[in-house]
Amino acid sequence: MSPKVLSPGVPRHVAIIMDGNGRWARQRGKPRLYGHRAGAESLRAVLRACRDHGVEFLTVYAFSTENWVRPRTEVSGLMSLLRTFLKKDERELHDNQVRLRVTGRIQDLPPAVRAELQRVMEATQAYTQGHLILALSYGGRSEIVDAVRAIAARVQAGELAPEKIDEAVIARHLYLPDVPDPDLMIRTSGELRLSNFLLWELSYAEFYFTETLWPDFREPDFARALAEYARRRRRYGAPS
Ligand code: FPP
């Protein structure tokens, strides 16, 4: 039997709420997009740090289902930043054999963004060295709603008996069923909330909060989060 209390070492999957871009820009008297642009640099730095530290999966909350209500210029600015990121960083994904994936309601994204995402996802789909998962038009509750709808449709079609629905069935109907649950969730900028991020998948994750604003979060900050994670004892409900 495997031990119930594990010393975690390096997390296999890290999920990040990249928060604080707006405040970072405001502190400099700049528009919010200036902060998002600097945030994209942090994402690059953390993706490289994942490779260097042996973290296999990185999921980042890049755009939530709630973010659609932001001013139109900010939404379109974020979408064009995403396209620039895909164009500029595709080479690096190939060089490091990193597979790009999306979790969320990708159908909500503008067609040009969707097309670019599909192209890079297909071009990198064979890679297994690392996995970058962009949460886009993502909401944890929407993901569960979509899973319930898919399961209900199977029940209605007579393919699944209601009493056969268990945790494994639900997990199989989430957006990326083959991706292991995150081991560590990082949120920057001092906010202590989950904000509808990976509600199901983060059930047993360790949480790490830092006051650092996302555009200032770079490799040394990531290394600190990993060091803190390595000191934790994961109990999965077992006694201490
Ligand atoms: C939250 O900060 C951040 C976002 C809503 C967007 C995150 C996007 C990036 C880091 C851009 C890079 C991503 C890609 C995929 C290119 P906020 O704007 O809510 O900050 P605030 O709380 O200080 O206002």
Short mmCIF file of C-alpha atoms and ligand atoms in Angstrom, two decimals:
data_model
loop_
_atom_site.label_atom_id
_atom_site.label_comp_id
_atom_site.label_asym_id
_atom_site.label_seq_id
_atom_site.Cartn_x
_atom_site.Cartn_y
_atom_site.Cartn_z
CA MET A 1 0.00 0.00 0.00
CA SER A 2 1.27 3.48 -0.80
CA PRO A 3 1.92 5.79 2.17
CA LYS A 4 -0.97 8.16 3.07
CA VAL A 5 1.32 11.04 4.04
CA LEU A 6 3.65 12.01 1.25
CA SER A 7 6.64 14.31 1.24
CA PRO A 8 5.90 16.16 -1.95
CA GLY A 9 9.28 17.10 -3.47
CA VAL A 10 8.76 18.76 -6.85
CA PRO A 11 5.13 19.28 -7.88
CA ARG A 12 4.22 17.57 -11.12
CA HIS A 13 1.54 20.14 -11.90
CA VAL A 14 1.47 23.81 -10.85
CA ALA A 15 -1.59 26.00 -11.40
CA ILE A 16 -1.30 29.79 -11.18
CA ILE A 17 -3.74 32.66 -10.75
CA MET A 18 -1.69 35.44 -12.34
CA ASP A 19 -3.15 38.36 -10.41
CA GLY A 20 -2.09 41.98 -9.98
CA ASN A 21 -1.31 43.18 -13.53
CA GLY A 22 -3.72 46.12 -13.23
CA ARG A 23 -2.31 47.29 -9.90
CA TRP A 24 1.25 46.95 -11.17
CA ALA A 25 0.42 49.18 -14.14
CA ARG A 26 -1.45 51.71 -11.98
CA GLN A 27 1.56 52.04 -9.66
CA ARG A 28 3.49 53.17 -12.74
CA GLY A 29 0.78 55.47 -14.05
CA LYS A 30 0.26 53.23 -17.08
CA PRO A 31 -2.80 51.59 -18.70
CA ARG A 32 -3.80 48.10 -17.55
CA LEU A 33 -2.55 46.52 -20.78
CA TYR A 34 0.96 47.61 -19.90
CA GLY A 35 0.61 45.38 -16.84
CA HIS A 36 -0.75 42.48 -18.88
CA ARG A 37 2.20 42.79 -21.26
CA ALA A 38 4.63 42.61 -18.36
CA GLY A 39 2.55 39.67 -17.08
CA ALA A 40 3.20 37.82 -20.33
CA GLU A 41 6.95 38.19 -19.62
CA SER A 42 6.42 36.59 -16.21
CA LEU A 43 4.60 33.72 -17.88
CA ARG A 44 7.59 33.16 -20.17
CA ALA A 45 9.96 33.23 -17.22
CA VAL A 46 7.85 30.79 -15.18
CA LEU A 47 7.46 28.41 -18.12
CA ARG A 48 11.26 28.27 -18.40
CA ALA A 49 11.51 27.80 -14.64
CA CYS A 50 9.14 24.83 -14.89
CA ARG A 51 11.50 23.19 -17.37
CA ASP A 52 14.53 23.93 -15.16
CA HIS A 53 12.89 22.66 -11.94
CA GLY A 54 11.27 19.58 -13.48
CA VAL A 55 7.63 20.70 -13.25
CA GLU A 56 5.78 18.88 -16.04
CA PHE A 57 2.43 20.72 -16.18
CA LEU A 58 1.76 24.44 -15.86
CA THR A 59 -1.81 25.74 -15.96
CA VAL A 60 -2.34 29.50 -15.93
CA TYR A 61 -5.57 31.42 -15.48
CA ALA A 62 -5.24 33.73 -18.47
CA PHE A 63 -8.89 34.73 -18.96
CA SER A 64 -11.89 33.77 -16.86
CA THR A 65 -15.56 33.49 -17.84
CA GLU A 66 -16.03 36.59 -15.63
CA ASN A 67 -13.36 38.62 -17.51
CA TRP A 68 -15.68 39.18 -20.51
CA VAL A 69 -17.30 42.09 -18.62
CA ARG A 70 -14.03 44.08 -18.59
CA PRO A 71 -13.85 47.14 -20.88
CA ARG A 72 -13.85 46.19 -24.57
CA THR A 73 -10.39 47.64 -25.12
CA GLU A 74 -8.93 45.53 -22.30
CA VAL A 75 -10.59 42.34 -23.62
CA SER A 76 -9.37 42.94 -27.18
CA GLY A 77 -5.94 43.92 -25.86
CA LEU A 78 -5.70 40.64 -23.95
CA MET A 79 -6.79 38.69 -27.04
CA SER A 80 -4.14 40.34 -29.19
CA LEU A 81 -1.54 39.78 -26.46
CA LEU A 82 -2.45 36.11 -26.56
CA ARG A 83 -1.95 36.01 -30.34
CA THR A 84 1.40 37.76 -29.99
CA PHE A 85 2.40 35.27 -27.31
CA LEU A 86 1.50 32.35 -29.59
CA LYS A 87 3.45 33.83 -32.49
CA LYS A 88 6.49 34.86 -30.47
CA ASP A 89 6.74 31.80 -28.28
CA GLU A 90 5.83 28.97 -30.61
CA ARG A 91 9.52 28.42 -31.45
CA GLU A 92 10.35 28.05 -27.77
CA LEU A 93 7.53 25.51 -27.30
CA HIS A 94 9.03 23.43 -30.12
CA ASP A 95 12.59 23.81 -28.83
CA ASN A 96 11.54 22.56 -25.40
CA GLN A 97 8.99 20.03 -26.67
CA VAL A 98 6.17 21.66 -24.73
CA ARG A 99 2.61 20.81 -25.66
CA LEU A 100 0.13 23.70 -25.62
CA ARG A 101 -3.46 23.03 -24.54
CA VAL A 102 -6.49 25.08 -23.57
CA THR A 103 -8.99 24.51 -20.83
CA GLY A 104 -12.22 26.47 -20.99
CA ARG A 105 -14.96 27.43 -23.42
CA ILE A 106 -12.65 27.89 -26.39
CA GLN A 107 -15.72 28.37 -28.61
CA ASP A 108 -16.30 31.77 -26.93
CA LEU A 109 -12.99 33.17 -28.19
CA PRO A 110 -12.75 35.34 -31.33
CA PRO A 111 -12.29 33.17 -34.46
CA ALA A 112 -8.80 34.51 -35.23
CA VAL A 113 -7.56 33.70 -31.71
CA ARG A 114 -9.20 30.29 -31.83
CA ALA A 115 -7.59 29.51 -35.19
CA GLU A 116 -4.13 30.48 -33.92
CA LEU A 117 -4.61 28.41 -30.77
CA GLN A 118 -5.79 25.39 -32.76
CA ARG A 119 -2.79 25.68 -35.04
CA VAL A 120 -0.24 25.77 -32.22
CA MET A 121 -2.07 23.06 -30.26
CA GLU A 122 -1.94 20.76 -33.30
CA ALA A 123 1.67 21.60 -34.05
CA THR A 124 2.73 20.71 -30.50
CA GLN A 125 0.38 17.83 -29.73
CA ALA A 126 3.01 15.11 -29.91
CA TYR A 127 5.25 16.68 -27.26
CA THR A 128 5.50 15.22 -23.78
CA GLN A 129 8.46 17.08 -22.19
CA GLY A 130 6.23 19.78 -20.76
CA HIS A 131 2.63 20.93 -20.90
CA LEU A 132 1.42 24.51 -20.94
CA ILE A 133 -2.30 24.79 -20.32
CA LEU A 134 -3.99 28.14 -20.87
CA ALA A 135 -7.27 28.56 -18.99
CA LEU A 136 -9.24 30.76 -21.41
CA SER A 137 -12.87 31.73 -21.02
CA TYR A 138 -12.54 29.33 -18.12
CA GLY A 139 -14.72 29.02 -15.05
CA GLY A 140 -14.67 26.13 -12.59
CA ARG A 141 -18.44 26.14 -12.26
CA SER A 142 -18.92 26.29 -16.06
CA GLU A 143 -16.60 23.32 -16.39
CA ILE A 144 -18.70 21.32 -13.94
CA VAL A 145 -21.91 22.44 -15.69
CA ASP A 146 -20.49 21.28 -19.04
CA ALA A 147 -19.49 17.93 -17.51
CA VAL A 148 -22.97 17.45 -15.99
CA ARG A 149 -24.60 18.23 -19.35
CA ALA A 150 -22.38 15.67 -21.13
CA ILE A 151 -23.13 13.05 -18.48
CA ALA A 152 -26.89 13.79 -18.60
CA ALA A 153 -26.83 13.37 -22.39
CA ARG A 154 -25.22 9.94 -21.99
CA VAL A 155 -27.80 8.96 -19.39
CA GLN A 156 -30.58 10.14 -21.71
CA ALA A 157 -29.10 8.11 -24.57
CA GLY A 158 -29.21 5.03 -22.34
CA GLU A 159 -25.40 4.71 -22.33
CA LEU A 160 -24.93 5.33 -18.62
CA ALA A 161 -26.99 4.34 -15.59
CA PRO A 162 -27.38 7.17 -12.99
CA GLU A 163 -26.11 4.89 -10.20
CA LYS A 164 -22.86 4.42 -12.14
CA ILE A 165 -22.05 8.13 -11.83
CA ASP A 166 -19.17 8.49 -9.39
CA GLU A 167 -16.17 10.80 -8.97
CA ALA A 168 -14.22 9.02 -11.70
CA VAL A 169 -17.08 9.48 -14.19
CA ILE A 170 -17.32 13.19 -13.40
CA ALA A 171 -13.54 13.62 -13.66
CA ARG A 172 -13.61 11.91 -17.07
CA HIS A 173 -16.07 14.52 -18.37
CA LEU A 174 -14.05 17.57 -17.34
CA TYR A 175 -12.26 19.55 -20.07
CA LEU A 176 -8.86 17.81 -19.81
CA PRO A 177 -9.51 14.43 -18.21
CA ASP A 178 -6.04 13.07 -18.96
CA VAL A 179 -4.21 15.88 -17.11
CA PRO A 180 -3.26 15.07 -13.50
CA ASP A 181 -4.76 17.34 -10.82
CA PRO A 182 -2.54 20.26 -9.80
CA ASP A 183 -0.32 19.63 -6.78
CA LEU A 184 0.35 23.29 -6.08
CA MET A 185 -1.78 26.39 -6.68
CA ILE A 186 -0.06 29.79 -6.60
CA ARG A 187 -1.93 33.09 -6.41
CA THR A 188 -0.08 36.38 -6.63
CA SER A 189 -0.98 39.89 -5.45
CA GLY A 190 -2.14 39.11 -1.93
CA GLU A 191 -5.68 38.03 -2.80
CA LEU A 192 -6.76 34.96 -0.83
CA ARG A 193 -9.48 33.59 -3.09
CA LEU A 194 -9.96 30.79 -5.59
CA SER A 195 -12.05 32.93 -7.98
CA ASN A 196 -13.73 30.00 -9.73
CA PHE A 197 -10.40 28.40 -10.76
CA LEU A 198 -10.22 24.59 -11.17
CA LEU A 199 -12.79 23.97 -8.42
CA TRP A 200 -12.83 20.21 -8.87
CA GLU A 201 -9.17 19.69 -9.71
CA LEU A 202 -7.73 21.69 -6.78
CA SER A 203 -9.46 19.59 -4.10
CA TYR A 204 -6.18 18.28 -2.68
CA ALA A 205 -3.72 20.90 -3.93
CA GLU A 206 -1.41 22.85 -1.65
CA PHE A 207 -2.02 26.61 -1.82
CA TYR A 208 0.70 29.25 -1.91
CA PHE A 209 -0.19 32.94 -1.68
CA THR A 210 2.24 35.80 -2.19
CA GLU A 211 1.91 39.59 -2.05
CA THR A 212 4.10 39.88 -5.15
CA LEU A 213 2.20 41.25 -8.14
CA TRP A 214 2.24 38.92 -11.16
CA PRO A 215 4.45 41.14 -13.40
CA ASP A 216 7.12 41.04 -10.65
CA PHE A 217 6.83 37.27 -10.18
CA ARG A 218 9.88 35.65 -11.77
CA GLU A 219 12.10 32.57 -11.30
CA PRO A 220 13.27 33.36 -7.73
CA ASP A 221 9.63 33.79 -6.61
CA PHE A 222 8.70 30.52 -8.31
CA ALA A 223 11.65 28.77 -6.65
CA ARG A 224 10.42 30.07 -3.25
CA ALA A 225 6.95 28.66 -3.90
CA LEU A 226 8.46 25.28 -4.82
CA ALA A 227 10.64 25.31 -1.69
CA GLU A 228 7.60 26.04 0.47
CA TYR A 229 5.71 23.22 -1.27
CA ALA A 230 8.58 20.81 -0.57
CA ARG A 231 8.19 21.55 3.17
CA ARG A 232 4.49 20.70 3.19
CA ARG A 233 3.10 17.32 4.22
CA ARG A 234 0.26 16.20 2.01
CA ARG A 235 -2.17 14.12 4.03
CA TYR A 236 -5.15 13.45 1.74
CA GLY A 237 -7.38 13.22 4.79
CA ALA A 238 -5.03 10.98 6.80
CA PRO A 239 -4.28 11.98 10.46
CA SER A 240 -1.21 14.15 11.15
C1 FPP B 1 -5.38 39.45 -13.52
O1 FPP B 1 -4.83 40.72 -13.19
C2 FPP B 1 -4.88 39.04 -14.82
C3 FPP B 1 -5.65 38.78 -15.90
C4 FPP B 1 -7.11 38.91 -15.90
C5 FPP B 1 -5.07 38.39 -17.20
C6 FPP B 1 -3.83 37.55 -17.12
C7 FPP B 1 -3.13 37.69 -18.38
C8 FPP B 1 -1.82 37.76 -18.53
C9 FPP B 1 -0.83 37.59 -17.45
C10 FPP B 1 -1.31 38.03 -19.88
C11 FPP B 1 -0.45 36.95 -20.39
C12 FPP B 1 -1.18 35.76 -20.81
C13 FPP B 1 -1.05 35.23 -22.02
C14 FPP B 1 -1.64 33.90 -22.24
C15 FPP B 1 -0.35 35.88 -23.10
P1 FPP B 1 -5.81 41.95 -13.00
O2 FPP B 1 -5.93 42.64 -14.30
O3 FPP B 1 -7.11 41.47 -12.43
O4 FPP B 1 -5.01 42.80 -11.95
P2 FPP B 1 -5.59 43.70 -10.78
O5 FPP B 1 -6.31 42.77 -9.83
O6 FPP B 1 -4.38 44.31 -10.18
O7 FPP B 1 -6.50 44.69 -11.41
#
